[in-house]
Short mmCIF file of N, CA and C in Angstrom, two decimals:
data_model
loop_
_atom_site.label_atom_id
_atom_site.label_comp_id
_atom_site.label_asym_id
_atom_site.label_seq_id
_atom_site.Cartn_x
_atom_site.Cartn_y
_atom_site.Cartn_z
N MET A 1 0.83 -1.20 0.00
CA MET A 1 0.00 0.00 0.00
C MET A 1 0.88 1.26 0.00
N PHE A 2 1.93 1.26 0.83
CA PHE A 2 2.80 2.44 0.90
C PHE A 2 3.62 2.61 -0.38
N LYS A 3 3.92 1.50 -1.04
CA LYS A 3 4.65 1.57 -2.31
C LYS A 3 3.80 2.29 -3.36
N VAL A 4 2.53 1.94 -3.42
CA VAL A 4 1.60 2.58 -4.36
C VAL A 4 1.41 4.04 -3.99
N MET A 5 1.25 4.32 -2.70
CA MET A 5 1.07 5.70 -2.25
C MET A 5 2.28 6.56 -2.59
N PHE A 6 3.48 6.01 -2.40
CA PHE A 6 4.70 6.76 -2.70
C PHE A 6 4.81 7.06 -4.19
N LYS A 7 4.45 6.07 -5.01
CA LYS A 7 4.47 6.28 -6.47
C LYS A 7 3.48 7.36 -6.87
N GLU A 8 2.27 7.28 -6.36
CA GLU A 8 1.24 8.28 -6.68
C GLU A 8 1.65 9.66 -6.17
N PHE A 9 2.28 9.71 -5.00
CA PHE A 9 2.72 10.98 -4.44
C PHE A 9 3.76 11.63 -5.34
N ARG A 10 4.73 10.85 -5.82
CA ARG A 10 5.76 11.41 -6.70
C ARG A 10 5.16 11.93 -8.00
N ILE A 11 4.21 11.18 -8.56
CA ILE A 11 3.55 11.63 -9.79
C ILE A 11 2.76 12.91 -9.52
N SER A 12 2.07 12.96 -8.39
CA SER A 12 1.27 14.15 -8.07
C SER A 12 2.15 15.38 -7.85
N LEU A 13 3.35 15.19 -7.32
CA LEU A 13 4.26 16.32 -7.16
C LEU A 13 4.64 16.92 -8.50
N VAL A 14 4.95 16.05 -9.46
CA VAL A 14 5.33 16.54 -10.79
C VAL A 14 4.15 17.23 -11.47
N VAL A 15 3.02 16.56 -11.49
CA VAL A 15 1.83 17.12 -12.14
C VAL A 15 1.38 18.39 -11.43
N GLY A 16 1.34 18.36 -10.10
CA GLY A 16 0.93 19.53 -9.33
C GLY A 16 1.85 20.71 -9.54
N PHE A 17 3.16 20.46 -9.59
CA PHE A 17 4.11 21.54 -9.81
C PHE A 17 3.91 22.18 -11.19
N ILE A 18 3.75 21.34 -12.21
CA ILE A 18 3.57 21.87 -13.57
C ILE A 18 2.28 22.68 -13.67
N LEU A 19 1.19 22.15 -13.13
CA LEU A 19 -0.08 22.88 -13.17
C LEU A 19 -0.02 24.16 -12.34
N ALA A 20 0.60 24.08 -11.17
CA ALA A 20 0.71 25.26 -10.31
C ALA A 20 1.55 26.34 -10.96
N ALA A 21 2.67 25.96 -11.55
CA ALA A 21 3.54 26.94 -12.20
C ALA A 21 2.84 27.60 -13.39
N ALA A 22 2.21 26.80 -14.22
CA ALA A 22 1.55 27.33 -15.41
C ALA A 22 0.39 28.25 -15.03
N ASN A 23 -0.44 27.80 -14.11
CA ASN A 23 -1.60 28.61 -13.74
C ASN A 23 -1.23 29.79 -12.87
N GLY A 24 -0.27 29.62 -11.98
CA GLY A 24 0.19 30.75 -11.17
C GLY A 24 0.76 31.86 -12.03
N LEU A 25 1.56 31.48 -13.01
CA LEU A 25 2.13 32.46 -13.93
C LEU A 25 1.04 33.14 -14.76
N ARG A 26 0.10 32.35 -15.25
CA ARG A 26 -1.00 32.91 -16.04
C ARG A 26 -1.84 33.89 -15.22
N ILE A 27 -2.16 33.51 -13.99
CA ILE A 27 -2.94 34.39 -13.12
C ILE A 27 -2.18 35.67 -12.82
N PHE A 28 -0.87 35.56 -12.55
CA PHE A 28 -0.08 36.74 -12.26
C PHE A 28 -0.02 37.67 -13.47
N ILE A 29 0.17 37.12 -14.66
CA ILE A 29 0.23 37.94 -15.87
C ILE A 29 -1.13 38.60 -16.15
N GLN A 30 -2.19 37.83 -15.98
CA GLN A 30 -3.52 38.34 -16.31
C GLN A 30 -4.01 39.38 -15.31
N TYR A 31 -3.80 39.13 -14.01
CA TYR A 31 -4.38 40.01 -12.99
C TYR A 31 -3.37 40.89 -12.27
N GLN A 32 -2.08 40.69 -12.51
CA GLN A 32 -1.03 41.49 -11.87
C GLN A 32 -1.14 41.48 -10.35
N ASN A 33 -1.54 40.35 -9.79
CA ASN A 33 -1.69 40.24 -8.34
C ASN A 33 -0.98 38.97 -7.88
N PHE A 34 0.12 39.18 -7.15
CA PHE A 34 0.93 38.06 -6.70
C PHE A 34 0.18 37.19 -5.69
N ASN A 35 -0.61 37.79 -4.82
CA ASN A 35 -1.34 37.02 -3.80
C ASN A 35 -2.34 36.05 -4.41
N ILE A 36 -3.06 36.51 -5.40
CA ILE A 36 -4.03 35.62 -6.07
C ILE A 36 -3.29 34.47 -6.76
N ALA A 37 -2.17 34.79 -7.41
CA ALA A 37 -1.39 33.75 -8.09
C ALA A 37 -0.87 32.71 -7.09
N ILE A 38 -0.42 33.17 -5.92
CA ILE A 38 0.07 32.24 -4.89
C ILE A 38 -1.05 31.36 -4.37
N VAL A 39 -2.22 31.95 -4.10
CA VAL A 39 -3.35 31.17 -3.60
C VAL A 39 -3.72 30.08 -4.61
N ILE A 40 -3.83 30.44 -5.87
CA ILE A 40 -4.21 29.47 -6.90
C ILE A 40 -3.14 28.40 -7.05
N ALA A 41 -1.87 28.81 -7.11
CA ALA A 41 -0.79 27.85 -7.33
C ALA A 41 -0.66 26.87 -6.15
N LEU A 42 -0.66 27.39 -4.93
CA LEU A 42 -0.56 26.50 -3.76
C LEU A 42 -1.77 25.58 -3.64
N SER A 43 -2.95 26.13 -3.87
CA SER A 43 -4.16 25.32 -3.80
C SER A 43 -4.12 24.20 -4.82
N LEU A 44 -3.73 24.53 -6.03
CA LEU A 44 -3.67 23.54 -7.09
C LEU A 44 -2.68 22.44 -6.77
N MET A 45 -1.52 22.81 -6.27
CA MET A 45 -0.50 21.83 -5.92
C MET A 45 -0.99 20.87 -4.83
N ILE A 46 -1.56 21.42 -3.79
CA ILE A 46 -2.03 20.59 -2.68
C ILE A 46 -3.22 19.74 -3.09
N VAL A 47 -4.13 20.30 -3.86
CA VAL A 47 -5.32 19.55 -4.28
C VAL A 47 -4.94 18.38 -5.18
N VAL A 48 -3.98 18.56 -6.06
CA VAL A 48 -3.55 17.45 -6.92
C VAL A 48 -2.96 16.34 -6.06
N ILE A 49 -2.15 16.69 -5.07
CA ILE A 49 -1.56 15.68 -4.19
C ILE A 49 -2.63 14.95 -3.41
N VAL A 50 -3.55 15.70 -2.82
CA VAL A 50 -4.63 15.09 -2.03
C VAL A 50 -5.51 14.20 -2.91
N ALA A 51 -5.84 14.66 -4.09
CA ALA A 51 -6.70 13.88 -4.99
C ALA A 51 -6.04 12.56 -5.39
N LYS A 52 -4.75 12.62 -5.73
CA LYS A 52 -4.05 11.39 -6.11
C LYS A 52 -3.97 10.42 -4.94
N LEU A 53 -3.69 10.93 -3.75
CA LEU A 53 -3.58 10.04 -2.60
C LEU A 53 -4.93 9.43 -2.21
N ILE A 54 -5.96 10.24 -2.21
CA ILE A 54 -7.30 9.71 -1.90
C ILE A 54 -7.73 8.71 -2.96
N GLY A 55 -7.45 9.03 -4.22
CA GLY A 55 -7.82 8.15 -5.32
C GLY A 55 -7.13 6.80 -5.29
N CYS A 56 -5.96 6.73 -4.67
CA CYS A 56 -5.28 5.44 -4.59
C CYS A 56 -5.55 4.73 -3.26
N ILE A 57 -5.74 5.50 -2.18
CA ILE A 57 -5.92 4.88 -0.87
C ILE A 57 -7.29 4.23 -0.70
N LEU A 58 -8.35 4.91 -1.11
CA LEU A 58 -9.70 4.37 -0.87
C LEU A 58 -9.94 3.01 -1.52
N PRO A 59 -9.62 2.81 -2.81
CA PRO A 59 -9.83 1.47 -3.38
C PRO A 59 -8.94 0.40 -2.73
N LEU A 60 -7.71 0.76 -2.38
CA LEU A 60 -6.84 -0.21 -1.70
C LEU A 60 -7.38 -0.56 -0.32
N PHE A 61 -7.88 0.45 0.37
CA PHE A 61 -8.48 0.22 1.69
C PHE A 61 -9.72 -0.66 1.59
N ALA A 62 -10.55 -0.39 0.59
CA ALA A 62 -11.75 -1.21 0.40
C ALA A 62 -11.39 -2.66 0.11
N ASN A 63 -10.39 -2.86 -0.71
CA ASN A 63 -9.95 -4.22 -1.02
C ASN A 63 -9.40 -4.91 0.22
N LYS A 64 -8.69 -4.16 1.06
CA LYS A 64 -8.09 -4.71 2.27
C LYS A 64 -9.15 -5.18 3.27
N ILE A 65 -10.28 -4.44 3.35
CA ILE A 65 -11.33 -4.83 4.30
C ILE A 65 -12.35 -5.77 3.69
N GLY A 66 -12.13 -6.17 2.42
CA GLY A 66 -13.00 -7.15 1.80
C GLY A 66 -14.23 -6.60 1.11
N VAL A 67 -14.22 -5.33 0.79
CA VAL A 67 -15.33 -4.70 0.09
C VAL A 67 -14.92 -4.48 -1.36
N ASP A 68 -15.89 -4.51 -2.26
CA ASP A 68 -15.60 -4.30 -3.67
C ASP A 68 -15.00 -2.91 -3.88
N PRO A 69 -13.79 -2.81 -4.46
CA PRO A 69 -13.16 -1.49 -4.66
C PRO A 69 -13.96 -0.57 -5.58
N ALA A 70 -14.82 -1.13 -6.40
CA ALA A 70 -15.63 -0.30 -7.30
C ALA A 70 -16.60 0.59 -6.50
N ILE A 71 -16.93 0.16 -5.29
CA ILE A 71 -17.81 0.97 -4.44
C ILE A 71 -17.14 2.30 -4.09
N MET A 72 -15.82 2.26 -3.95
CA MET A 72 -15.07 3.46 -3.60
C MET A 72 -14.76 4.32 -4.82
N ALA A 73 -15.33 3.97 -5.93
CA ALA A 73 -14.99 4.67 -7.17
C ALA A 73 -15.54 6.08 -7.19
N SER A 74 -15.91 6.53 -8.31
CA SER A 74 -16.17 7.92 -8.63
C SER A 74 -16.95 8.74 -7.60
N PRO A 75 -18.17 8.38 -7.21
CA PRO A 75 -18.94 9.30 -6.35
C PRO A 75 -18.28 9.59 -5.00
N LEU A 76 -17.80 8.57 -4.33
CA LEU A 76 -17.21 8.79 -3.01
C LEU A 76 -15.90 9.55 -3.11
N ILE A 77 -15.04 9.14 -4.02
CA ILE A 77 -13.75 9.82 -4.19
C ILE A 77 -13.96 11.28 -4.60
N THR A 78 -14.87 11.51 -5.53
CA THR A 78 -15.13 12.87 -6.00
C THR A 78 -15.66 13.75 -4.88
N THR A 79 -16.56 13.22 -4.08
CA THR A 79 -17.12 13.99 -2.96
C THR A 79 -16.05 14.36 -1.96
N ILE A 80 -15.22 13.41 -1.59
CA ILE A 80 -14.16 13.67 -0.61
C ILE A 80 -13.14 14.66 -1.17
N VAL A 81 -12.72 14.45 -2.42
CA VAL A 81 -11.73 15.35 -3.04
C VAL A 81 -12.29 16.76 -3.18
N ASP A 82 -13.53 16.90 -3.60
CA ASP A 82 -14.14 18.23 -3.73
C ASP A 82 -14.22 18.95 -2.38
N THR A 83 -14.59 18.22 -1.35
CA THR A 83 -14.66 18.82 -0.01
C THR A 83 -13.28 19.26 0.46
N CYS A 84 -12.30 18.40 0.27
CA CYS A 84 -10.92 18.77 0.65
C CYS A 84 -10.42 19.95 -0.17
N SER A 85 -10.77 20.00 -1.44
CA SER A 85 -10.32 21.09 -2.31
C SER A 85 -10.84 22.44 -1.84
N ILE A 86 -12.11 22.49 -1.50
CA ILE A 86 -12.70 23.74 -1.01
C ILE A 86 -12.04 24.16 0.30
N LEU A 87 -11.84 23.20 1.20
CA LEU A 87 -11.21 23.52 2.48
C LEU A 87 -9.78 24.02 2.29
N VAL A 88 -9.03 23.37 1.42
CA VAL A 88 -7.65 23.78 1.15
C VAL A 88 -7.62 25.19 0.56
N TYR A 89 -8.44 25.42 -0.46
CA TYR A 89 -8.46 26.72 -1.13
C TYR A 89 -8.78 27.85 -0.15
N PHE A 90 -9.84 27.69 0.62
CA PHE A 90 -10.23 28.77 1.52
C PHE A 90 -9.24 28.95 2.68
N ASN A 91 -8.65 27.87 3.17
CA ASN A 91 -7.64 28.01 4.22
C ASN A 91 -6.41 28.76 3.72
N ILE A 92 -5.97 28.44 2.52
CA ILE A 92 -4.82 29.15 1.96
C ILE A 92 -5.18 30.61 1.72
N ALA A 93 -6.36 30.87 1.17
CA ALA A 93 -6.78 32.25 0.91
C ALA A 93 -6.88 33.05 2.20
N VAL A 94 -7.39 32.47 3.25
CA VAL A 94 -7.52 33.17 4.53
C VAL A 94 -6.13 33.54 5.06
N HIS A 95 -5.16 32.62 4.92
CA HIS A 95 -3.82 32.91 5.43
C HIS A 95 -3.07 33.91 4.55
N VAL A 96 -3.19 33.80 3.26
CA VAL A 96 -2.47 34.71 2.36
C VAL A 96 -3.01 36.12 2.45
N PHE A 97 -4.32 36.25 2.51
CA PHE A 97 -4.93 37.58 2.54
C PHE A 97 -5.18 38.09 3.96
N ASN A 98 -4.73 37.36 4.98
CA ASN A 98 -4.90 37.74 6.39
C ASN A 98 -6.33 38.09 6.72
N ILE A 99 -7.24 37.24 6.35
CA ILE A 99 -8.66 37.44 6.62
C ILE A 99 -8.97 36.90 8.00
N VAL A 100 -9.65 37.68 8.81
CA VAL A 100 -10.03 37.25 10.13
C VAL A 100 -11.44 36.65 10.05
N VAL A 101 -11.55 35.42 10.48
CA VAL A 101 -12.87 34.77 10.46
C VAL A 101 -13.40 34.56 11.85
#
């Protein structure tokens, strides 16, 4: 399980870095705002890592406990990843923009 997680983590780092760099640069060029570019780039990087890890852990976990891994497929993974994505994005935005909640 950890071998698969490590492989997925390394892939997510590469993909996340490329997406974060491309989109962060595009946002900075388009809006001339470094803070917005940082929020988008960091959020994208973390979300890609979380999505890859959740996408590999849940089916492996289901198989380990004797449940059909297909149950852990699209709807459950998507719901968890979407929830984590929103939480990551807003937490980063709150810290970067020093918003008091």
